[in-house]
Amino acid sequence: MNPMRWSVALALVAAAGLVPTIAFADEALEKAAQDPNQWVLPLGSYAGIRHSKLTQINTKNAGKLRPVWTMSTGTLRGQEGQPLVVGNMMYFESSYPNFVYAVDMDKVEKIAWKFAPEQDKFSPSVACCDLVNKGVAYADGKIIAVALDTNVYALDAKTGMVVWVAKNGDPQLGQTMTMAPLIVHDKVIVGISGGEYGVRGYMTAYDLKTGRRVWRAYNVGPDTDIMFDPAKTLDGATGQPVGANSSAKTWTNDEWRLGGGTTWGWYTYDPALNLFYYGSGNPGTWNPTQRPGDNKWSTTLIARNPDTGVAAWAYQMTPHDAWDYDGINESVLTESVVDGQTIPTLTHFDRNGFSYLLDRRNGKLLRAHKFDPSVNWAKEIDLKTGRPVVDPAKMTKEDVNVKDICPAAQGAKNHQPASYDPKTKLFYVGTNHICMDYQAFSVKYRGGFPYVGATLSMFPADHGNVRGRLIAFDSVSGQTKWSVDEMFQVYSGPLSTDSGLLFYGTLDGWFKAIDKTNGKELYKFKAPSGIIGNPMTYMHKGKQYVAVLTGVGGWAAIGLAEGLTKGTEGLGAVGLTTTLSDYTNLGGTLMVFALE
Amino acid sequence: MNPMRWSVALALVAAAGLVPTIAFADEALEKAAQDPNQWVLPLGSYAGIRHSKLTQINTKNAGKLRPVWTMSTGTLRGQEGQPLVVGNMMYFESSYPNFVYAVDMDKVEKIAWKFAPEQDKFSPSVACCDLVNKGVAYADGKIIAVALDTNVYALDAKTGMVVWVAKNGDPQLGQTMTMAPLIVHDKVIVGISGGEYGVRGYMTAYDLKTGRRVWRAYNVGPDTDIMFDPAKTLDGATGQPVGANSSAKTWTNDEWRLGGGTTWGWYTYDPALNLFYYGSGNPGTWNPTQRPGDNKWSTTLIARNPDTGVAAWAYQMTPHDAWDYDGINESVLTESVVDGQTIPTLTHFDRNGFSYLLDRRNGKLLRAHKFDPSVNWAKEIDLKTGRPVVDPAKMTKEDVNVKDICPAAQGAKNHQPASYDPKTKLFYVGTNHICMDYQAFSVKYRGGFPYVGATLSMFPADHGNVRGRLIAFDSVSGQTKWSVDEMFQVYSGPLSTDSGLLFYGTLDGWFKAIDKTNGKELYKFKAPSGIIGNPMTYMHKGKQYVAVLTGVGGWAAIGLAEGLTKGTEGLGAVGLTTTLSDYTNLGGTLMVFALE
């Protein structure tokens, strides 16, 4: 890598990042996000570290936690989100049909308001992997909630009345929505799901006040569609501007039109650089033979200016993805000491089993490490080229059943967001420890029908009873400090606290508090249902609470969620967790814990 | 009442009650039911007193209760039942689709087995008042569970495998099942629902070993159908044998064929008399003008021999019911001191607002008292005639909107079973405090379609915010010792203990422990959903637990359960609880509490 090239790149990004000095909603949000008593952003902070400075609950007293109040979500499907706490109010969204609730924490016996969107009844039939939702966002007196049928609602936070609604997609084409919105300045930024239906992924910004669409940026396709500046948008792998037609030229003919790269993960934002970060999903059809080329910018981390939508840089993790290694996992924004220099970085634990440490100013790849020991599809990520060194024996192709690929399509980590503790400088990550056999086949596109093109079978990496691990990980050194084995995939995003605790949930329904220095269990409670939601914490009237949405589902529990029992249904995930129904049931419940 | 007549009656009953001296399943059950560490019968005992001798949790420490484990039922509809505890195992059944669960209490993190019946998909559309279930029964190594579609399942208690299945009705005709079976000797005794579909109610006994049908007794119709012996079966109101054709002659033409009198309540049993007790529901069509006469034996308490099915006596509470005053509520079997004599009695809190104290040997009415102050449809129950003294102004008739009738059709008490404390000799009863306007109209029968014939509107008795009360009641004197007001109908059956506690739940989701001497609240917990289930208690490894199924629904919460919002839907109950959705959501969860 030529240092000069990177200096140029930095200058370009810095110029693009100039922010107008207007008082936007996000300034209040940024301030509120600094207050550990509240939890005003889905990930707790724009940086997405999911760490709290609260210390009332600590390693000494965590054993005295107890549920203090509970509330059914009124739904049975998977709960992937978390509540927000804004001032005296708690807000959360259920799985489909996406009820939104407000609770005044002085009167938890009552629901302050409930919003029940009228849904396009077709949407549940095209949602790939359960009817989940990752939660609401808040800004400027509004709650922003997305419905499965792609309607984006702005609700008056006081009353729940609809302020505006924007239609962001069409379920008839397989488009659905499950992500949590990111609000930056005066914009509501949302993504789209449907990577298994040939949906071409995009990000869209709506005006926070009016719901008017401001910009839409696709991840694959012509430069104007993807809002890449050929001369300025950098390729993180090379440090060079991406050049003209950077996406479309990596696809055969018009296959990019069904190119995937959907955007159903978590988004983070750096106010100093005025860039937001997200990942794109798998390329359209899981059959790689049908789409020669790198299939850019699927499975890519992308940094965009939230005001204009223009991309500052892009870094593709899995060129020509042949394993359904969506790149949608979150990018956690921290400072890292790399080769003696402290720089603003982004850490991303990818489905493909590698952790990526990037310079978030320009997408430069600094480090890449396997974070699960089983990973075998690639030997390493070449820091010089930025590309994986793929094991040819694990490359999938049409009509060949390729065996024992690790990780499985569900990833060494799925969407559940990691936490980062600025003190320990470690990431705490819910991971999967699973492998697969993968057989691609030819598939024809038909709008609103699955466009998958592969059957697969997932299994525990060691063919035993460990399908997940919670790990404490250093993304610079690649060292796993400690890990805790779990019977099932860890599909809940951990929460770390200044008082030395980690909270997370398990697929079989345990809510746990563990010691972040060694993973030792300090408290556990058997929740009504398995946990794929993310604990958060807040203070109310001098008392610290930890809340988590329980309710098993998602791809990890698709067999349970959809009542499937056969091996190849549920995109190959059913066989992996057939025993899950021995441990837990469907059912959504908000659980709130505190010290007695 | 001629004392001589009653002596004859007693002699007749005693003769009918002779039991063969074979070791039946119920002997083991009777013994197990004496063990306060277990809870082997749906009501805890054959007498149905819902009282526990356990004392570890008491008035001093109840404030330290806490949820210790939880388990979603996997369903959203109302949970009207309770778990059983047999040895080391807990068993319970969910609302539709009627999952049955077994949990080994040494391994509560795991479901020992789950049974999911394949249901007739038509049945939910003909279940009048939510898709509820009152729980399983146990005997002889089998769990007996009824499904909404009228299939009765005997499951191996160890494995959950089906031992036998019996079809007890036809959903196409509006027949459904929600009750908890009663097992006596070698018989499984079950009832039938569908009073709003012109279903003619019956009780059926199946052989516990094989599922073979042994007898079926209707409540209305010809003597052979109803299994009344004209010469021996007594009319509790008169002390006389009922005589020939006692039911059919109280109906016009063949209207008895649609005569209602369904049997969806709770059943109790007296081993000494070898009689079991149950009540029959409202007569067919809610329009009384269409069915002149007493409409016997609807709204009647009936005592039958479990082995033969033959009725020993019958006592009709509401002749020619014109208010939907089902008589299905439980009969609690105790000793009572009446006029200085201690006699075996039955206490029944009827929908119609009167408590009935009967000599359970012969059905003789000893006392009748209003247990809710609002009751106005009848001035009193005449102890001489055994009949209510009806206020003519409150008699409903076709095409007249009769106003301000108390109680409402939902009753001054619905099905939730009362508890009785042998020490205090008081009944603890969850009651309703509600009235109605009632307009009957002509209706034609069509199989599988509602046969209701009335629109009604229910409202709080005092037009305020009290719709229910928990009362401590003396069924001999009619005195209410104390009462606790609740915002909504109390639709959860209380549990009393020797240690001075009462446990119950509220429609808006509070699980409460109160002092049984004065109703003072000692503990409450906001459960995930409203409570229409019945707390029970047991000991496991030296620790006392209290368990309750939470999950709002039933007729009381039909608006929430069915997503109804208009006043006349839900058989007039929707308007009564429109505010309930401000407090709770649908969602089934088993909650288990213990001292920390």
mmCIF file of C-alpha atoms in Angstrom, chain A residues 63-76 92 99 101 108-112 114 508 510 523 525-529 560 580-589 591 596, chain B residues 63-76 92 99 101 108-112 114 508 510 523 525-529 560 580-589 591 596:
data_model
loop_
_atom_site.group_PDB
_atom_site.id
_atom_site.type_symbol
_atom_site.label_atom_id
_atom_site.label_comp_id
_atom_site.label_asym_id
_atom_site.label_seq_id
_atom_site.Cartn_x
_atom_site.Cartn_y
_atom_site.Cartn_z
ATOM 1 C CA GLY A 63 -26.414 -12.353 41.686
ATOM 2 C CA LYS A 64 -29.220 -10.408 43.325
ATOM 3 C CA LEU A 65 -30.821 -9.362 40.089
ATOM 4 C CA ARG A 66 -34.457 -10.260 39.599
ATOM 5 C CA PRO A 67 -37.187 -9.573 37.104
ATOM 6 C CA VAL A 68 -39.109 -6.543 38.332
ATOM 7 C CA TRP A 69 -41.640 -6.144 35.575
ATOM 8 C CA THR A 70 -42.561 -7.812 32.352
ATOM 9 C CA MET A 71 -44.744 -7.129 29.379
ATOM 10 C CA SER A 72 -45.837 -9.346 26.561
ATOM 11 C CA THR A 73 -45.185 -7.978 23.092
ATOM 12 C CA GLY A 74 -48.464 -9.523 21.948
ATOM 13 C CA THR A 75 -46.644 -11.471 19.226
ATOM 14 C CA LEU A 76 -44.961 -14.841 18.823
ATOM 15 C CA PHE A 92 -40.078 -0.716 21.794
ATOM 16 C CA PHE A 99 -46.676 -3.229 17.384
ATOM 17 C CA TYR A 101 -45.302 0.494 22.516
ATOM 18 C CA VAL A 108 -45.285 0.616 34.136
ATOM 19 C CA GLU A 109 -48.620 -0.992 34.827
ATOM 20 C CA LYS A 110 -49.987 0.915 31.875
ATOM 21 C CA ILE A 111 -49.199 1.200 28.174
ATOM 22 C CA ALA A 112 -48.887 4.903 27.425
ATOM 23 C CA LYS A 114 -49.636 1.455 21.259
ATOM 24 C CA ASP A 508 -32.629 -21.525 24.723
ATOM 25 C CA TRP A 510 -31.253 -17.902 29.575
ATOM 26 C CA TYR A 523 -26.589 -14.559 37.349
ATOM 27 C CA PHE A 525 -32.734 -16.366 34.648
ATOM 28 C CA LYS A 526 -34.821 -18.679 32.504
ATOM 29 C CA ALA A 527 -36.870 -16.310 30.365
ATOM 30 C CA PRO A 528 -40.232 -17.241 28.844
ATOM 31 C CA SER A 529 -38.645 -17.729 25.442
ATOM 32 C CA LEU A 560 -39.382 -23.205 15.657
ATOM 33 C CA LEU A 580 -34.165 -26.119 20.328
ATOM 34 C CA SER A 581 -37.847 -26.911 20.816
ATOM 35 C CA ASP A 582 -36.811 -29.142 23.708
ATOM 36 C CA TYR A 583 -35.743 -26.010 25.548
ATOM 37 C CA THR A 584 -37.972 -23.125 24.611
ATOM 38 C CA ASN A 585 -41.127 -21.885 22.934
ATOM 39 C CA LEU A 586 -42.119 -18.951 20.799
ATOM 40 C CA GLY A 587 -43.398 -15.957 22.722
ATOM 41 C CA GLY A 588 -42.447 -12.287 23.016
ATOM 42 C CA THR A 589 -41.875 -10.735 26.424
ATOM 43 C CA MET A 591 -38.175 -8.563 30.737
ATOM 44 C CA GLU A 596 -33.997 -6.139 44.812
ATOM 45 C CA GLY B 63 -43.201 -9.598 50.074
ATOM 46 C CA LYS B 64 -39.997 -11.421 49.207
ATOM 47 C CA LEU B 65 -41.557 -13.510 46.486
ATOM 48 C CA ARG B 66 -39.992 -13.305 43.057
ATOM 49 C CA PRO B 67 -40.338 -15.012 39.715
ATOM 50 C CA VAL B 68 -37.831 -17.848 39.605
ATOM 51 C CA TRP B 69 -38.554 -19.319 36.221
ATOM 52 C CA THR B 70 -40.842 -18.695 33.336
ATOM 53 C CA MET B 71 -41.900 -20.446 30.186
ATOM 54 C CA SER B 72 -43.856 -19.228 27.232
ATOM 55 C CA THR B 73 -46.828 -21.367 26.286
ATOM 56 C CA GLY B 74 -46.097 -20.651 22.626
ATOM 57 C CA THR B 75 -49.611 -19.269 22.147
ATOM 58 C CA LEU B 76 -51.374 -15.920 22.406
ATOM 59 C CA PHE B 92 -49.822 -27.912 31.666
ATOM 60 C CA PHE B 99 -49.933 -27.614 23.351
ATOM 61 C CA TYR B 101 -46.072 -29.610 28.149
ATOM 62 C CA VAL B 108 -36.689 -26.657 34.316
ATOM 63 C CA GLU B 109 -34.436 -25.395 31.547
ATOM 64 C CA LYS B 110 -35.765 -28.194 29.398
ATOM 65 C CA ILE B 111 -39.164 -29.325 28.167
ATOM 66 C CA ALA B 112 -39.432 -33.019 29.001
ATOM 67 C CA LYS B 114 -44.463 -31.470 24.231
ATOM 68 C CA ASP B 508 -54.605 -6.223 33.686
ATOM 69 C CA TRP B 510 -50.981 -8.218 38.313
ATOM 70 C CA TYR B 523 -46.910 -8.681 47.062
ATOM 71 C CA PHE B 525 -45.817 -8.544 40.200
ATOM 72 C CA LYS B 526 -46.662 -7.189 36.775
ATOM 73 C CA ALA B 527 -46.886 -10.303 34.629
ATOM 74 C CA PRO B 528 -46.326 -10.309 30.866
ATOM 75 C CA SER B 529 -50.050 -10.516 30.232
ATOM 76 C CA LEU B 560 -58.284 -7.969 23.017
ATOM 77 C CA LEU B 580 -57.913 -3.216 28.918
ATOM 78 C CA SER B 581 -55.518 -2.858 25.985
ATOM 79 C CA ASP B 582 -54.091 0.178 27.755
ATOM 80 C CA TYR B 583 -52.791 -2.186 30.410
ATOM 81 C CA THR B 584 -51.860 -5.496 28.900
ATOM 82 C CA ASN B 585 -51.238 -7.561 25.795
ATOM 83 C CA LEU B 586 -51.987 -11.063 24.657
ATOM 84 C CA GLY B 587 -49.287 -13.609 25.420
ATOM 85 C CA GLY B 588 -49.065 -16.887 27.307
ATOM 86 C CA THR B 589 -46.432 -17.390 29.985
ATOM 87 C CA MET B 591 -44.766 -17.784 35.830
ATOM 88 C CA GLU B 596 -35.477 -15.735 47.273
#
